[in-house]
XYZ file of N, CA and C in Angstrom:
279
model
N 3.896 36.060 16.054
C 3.287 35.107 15.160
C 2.840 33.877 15.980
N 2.050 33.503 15.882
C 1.111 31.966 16.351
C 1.960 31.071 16.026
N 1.859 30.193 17.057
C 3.088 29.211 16.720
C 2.153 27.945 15.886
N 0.747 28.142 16.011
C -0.069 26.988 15.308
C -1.704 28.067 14.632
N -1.734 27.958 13.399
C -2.753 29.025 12.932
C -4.074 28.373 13.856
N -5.029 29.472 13.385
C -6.231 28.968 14.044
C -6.729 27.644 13.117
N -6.443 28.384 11.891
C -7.036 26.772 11.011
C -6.644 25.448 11.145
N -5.333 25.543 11.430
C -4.358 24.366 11.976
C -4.767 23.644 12.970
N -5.374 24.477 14.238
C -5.441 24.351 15.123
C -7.378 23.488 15.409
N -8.137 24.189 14.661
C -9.069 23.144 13.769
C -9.132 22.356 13.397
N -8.110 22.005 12.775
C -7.955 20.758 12.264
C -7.466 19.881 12.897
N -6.390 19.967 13.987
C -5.892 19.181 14.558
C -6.926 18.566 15.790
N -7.736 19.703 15.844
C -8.430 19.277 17.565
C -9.367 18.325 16.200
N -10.459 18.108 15.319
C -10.865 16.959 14.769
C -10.034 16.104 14.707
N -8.746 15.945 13.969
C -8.212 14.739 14.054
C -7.732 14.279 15.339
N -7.127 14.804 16.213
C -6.967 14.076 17.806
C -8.137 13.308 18.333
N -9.459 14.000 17.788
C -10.462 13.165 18.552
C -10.877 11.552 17.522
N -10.541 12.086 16.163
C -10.318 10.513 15.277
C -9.476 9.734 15.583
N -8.040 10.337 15.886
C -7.080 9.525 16.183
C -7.292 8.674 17.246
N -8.103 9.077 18.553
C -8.086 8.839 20.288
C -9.305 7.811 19.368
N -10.083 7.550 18.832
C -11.432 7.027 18.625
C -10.705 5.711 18.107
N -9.418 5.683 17.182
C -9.215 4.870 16.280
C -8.176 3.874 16.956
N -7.372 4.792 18.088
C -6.742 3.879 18.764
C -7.225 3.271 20.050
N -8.510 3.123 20.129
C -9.186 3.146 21.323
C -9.583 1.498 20.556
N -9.759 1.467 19.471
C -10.325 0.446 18.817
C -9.042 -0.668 18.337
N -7.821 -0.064 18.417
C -6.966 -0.723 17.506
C -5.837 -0.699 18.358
N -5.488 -1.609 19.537
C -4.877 -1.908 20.434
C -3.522 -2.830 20.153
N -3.354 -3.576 19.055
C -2.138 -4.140 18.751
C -1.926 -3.651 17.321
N 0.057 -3.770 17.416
C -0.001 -3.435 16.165
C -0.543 -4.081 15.085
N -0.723 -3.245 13.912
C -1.293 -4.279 12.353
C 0.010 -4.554 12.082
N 1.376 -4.502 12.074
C 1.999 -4.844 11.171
C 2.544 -6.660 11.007
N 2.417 -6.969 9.980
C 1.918 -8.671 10.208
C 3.249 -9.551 11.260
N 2.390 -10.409 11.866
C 2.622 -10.689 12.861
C 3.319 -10.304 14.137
N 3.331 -8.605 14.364
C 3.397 -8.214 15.714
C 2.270 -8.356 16.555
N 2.733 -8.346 17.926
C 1.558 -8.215 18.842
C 1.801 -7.538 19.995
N 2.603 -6.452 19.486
C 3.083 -5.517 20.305
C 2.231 -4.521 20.983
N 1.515 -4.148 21.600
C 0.509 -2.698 21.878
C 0.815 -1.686 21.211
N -0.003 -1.221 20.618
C 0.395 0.098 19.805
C 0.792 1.609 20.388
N 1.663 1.917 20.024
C 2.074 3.706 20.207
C 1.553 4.765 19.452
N 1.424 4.476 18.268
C 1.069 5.048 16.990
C 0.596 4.893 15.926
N -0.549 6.382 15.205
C -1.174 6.028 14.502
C -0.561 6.550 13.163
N -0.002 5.712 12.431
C 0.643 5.975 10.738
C -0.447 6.301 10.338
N -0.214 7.333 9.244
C -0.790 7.974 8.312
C -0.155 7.123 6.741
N -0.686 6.286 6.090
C -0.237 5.158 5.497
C -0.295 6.143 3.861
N -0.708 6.701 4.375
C -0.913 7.552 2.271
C -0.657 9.000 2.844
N -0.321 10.053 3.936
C -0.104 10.955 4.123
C -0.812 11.565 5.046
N -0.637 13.013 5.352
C -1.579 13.870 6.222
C -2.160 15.113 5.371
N -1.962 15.145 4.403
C -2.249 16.609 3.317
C -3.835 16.460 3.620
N -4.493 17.873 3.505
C -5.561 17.862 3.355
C -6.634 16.849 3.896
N -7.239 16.488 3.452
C -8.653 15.811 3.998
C -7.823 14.192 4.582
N -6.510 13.854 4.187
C -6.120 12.720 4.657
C -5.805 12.688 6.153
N -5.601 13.836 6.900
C -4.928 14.147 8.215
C -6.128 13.363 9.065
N -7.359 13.333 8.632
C -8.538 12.880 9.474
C -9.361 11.281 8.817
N -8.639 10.524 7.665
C -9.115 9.654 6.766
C -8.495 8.595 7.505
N -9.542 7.802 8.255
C -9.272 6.568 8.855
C -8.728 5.155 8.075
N -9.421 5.580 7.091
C -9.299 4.254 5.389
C -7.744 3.980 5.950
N -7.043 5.031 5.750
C -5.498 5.042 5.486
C -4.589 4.992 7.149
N -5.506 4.955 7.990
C -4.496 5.297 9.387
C -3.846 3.406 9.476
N -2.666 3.562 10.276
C -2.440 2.189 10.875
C -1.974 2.949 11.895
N -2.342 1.163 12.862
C -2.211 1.467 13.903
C -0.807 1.168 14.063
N 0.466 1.365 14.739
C 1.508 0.320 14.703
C 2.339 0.613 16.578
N 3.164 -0.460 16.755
C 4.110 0.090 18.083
C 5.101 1.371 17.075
N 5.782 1.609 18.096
C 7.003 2.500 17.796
C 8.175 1.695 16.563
N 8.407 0.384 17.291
C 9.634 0.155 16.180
C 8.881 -0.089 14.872
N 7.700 -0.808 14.112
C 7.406 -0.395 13.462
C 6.950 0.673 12.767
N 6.734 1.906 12.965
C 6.261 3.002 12.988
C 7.682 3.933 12.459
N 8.530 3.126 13.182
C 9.895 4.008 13.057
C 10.585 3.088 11.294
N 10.338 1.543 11.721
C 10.529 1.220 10.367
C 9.881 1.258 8.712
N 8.782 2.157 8.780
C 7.732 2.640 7.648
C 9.188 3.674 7.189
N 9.353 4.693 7.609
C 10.380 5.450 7.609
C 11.634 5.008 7.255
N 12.402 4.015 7.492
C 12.987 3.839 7.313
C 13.297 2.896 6.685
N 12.594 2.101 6.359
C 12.433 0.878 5.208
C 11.076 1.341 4.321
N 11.152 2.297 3.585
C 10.008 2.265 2.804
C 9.344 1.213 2.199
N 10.447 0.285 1.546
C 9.572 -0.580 0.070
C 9.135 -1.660 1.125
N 9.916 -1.979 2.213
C 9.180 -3.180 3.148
C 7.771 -2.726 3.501
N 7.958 -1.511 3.937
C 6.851 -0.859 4.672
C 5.612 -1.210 3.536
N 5.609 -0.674 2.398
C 4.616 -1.017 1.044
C 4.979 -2.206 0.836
N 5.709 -2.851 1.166
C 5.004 -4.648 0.545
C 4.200 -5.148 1.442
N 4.147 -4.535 2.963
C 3.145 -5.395 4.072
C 2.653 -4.296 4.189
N 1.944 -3.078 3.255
C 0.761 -2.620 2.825
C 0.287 -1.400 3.744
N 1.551 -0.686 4.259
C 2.022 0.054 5.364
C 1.935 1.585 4.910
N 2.579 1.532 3.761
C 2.257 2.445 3.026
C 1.999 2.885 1.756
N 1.970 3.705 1.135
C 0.967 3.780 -0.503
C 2.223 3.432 -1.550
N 1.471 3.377 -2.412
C 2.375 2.927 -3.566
C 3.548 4.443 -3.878
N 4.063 4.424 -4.344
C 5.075 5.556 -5.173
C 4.097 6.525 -5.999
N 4.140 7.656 -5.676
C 3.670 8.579 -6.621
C 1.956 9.070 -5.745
N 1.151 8.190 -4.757
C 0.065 8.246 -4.359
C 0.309 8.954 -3.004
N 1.635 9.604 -2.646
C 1.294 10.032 -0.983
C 1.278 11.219 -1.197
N 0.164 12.289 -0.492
C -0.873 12.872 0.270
C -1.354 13.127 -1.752
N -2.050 12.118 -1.888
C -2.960 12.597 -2.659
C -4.393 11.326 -2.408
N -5.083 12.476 -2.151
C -6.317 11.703 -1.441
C -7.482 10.861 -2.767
N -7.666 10.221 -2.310
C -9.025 8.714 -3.195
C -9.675 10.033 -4.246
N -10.141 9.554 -4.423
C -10.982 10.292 -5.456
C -12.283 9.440 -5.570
């Protein structure tokens, strides 16, 4: 068995090249008042479907924030980090 389908594998090579595009542009973290260099790109409303490649929703953040979205959810959604309750991986309409 494939350890990554071909479709998967589609999809991921588009989003790596959004992701590399988005952090090429977005060099410190957003989360308010860091100014840390960024590690990572949060997926702020999810990766399901058409969101895995939806820039609207990426942040940029370092690691310890990135690690605290996760682990402090409701902080994470009050400084707008991530989606409200009930809205993750369901894409805009």
């Amino acid at each position: 068995m494939k350890r990554v389908s071909d479709r998967q594998k589609k999809r991921l090579t588009q989003y790596y090249k959004v992701r590399d595009e988005f952090m090429a542009e977005n060099k410190v973290c957003q989360w308010p008042g860091c100014n840390k260099p960024v590690t990572d790109c949060h997926h702020s409303r999810g990766r399901a479907g058409s969101l895995l490649t939806d820039v609207r929703h990426f942040r940029a953040l370092c690691r310890a924030h990135h690690n605290l979205c996760s682990d402090e959810p409701n902080l994470a959604r009050f400084v707008s980090m991530l989606c409200e309750r009930g809205k993750w991986n369901t894409p805009d309409v």
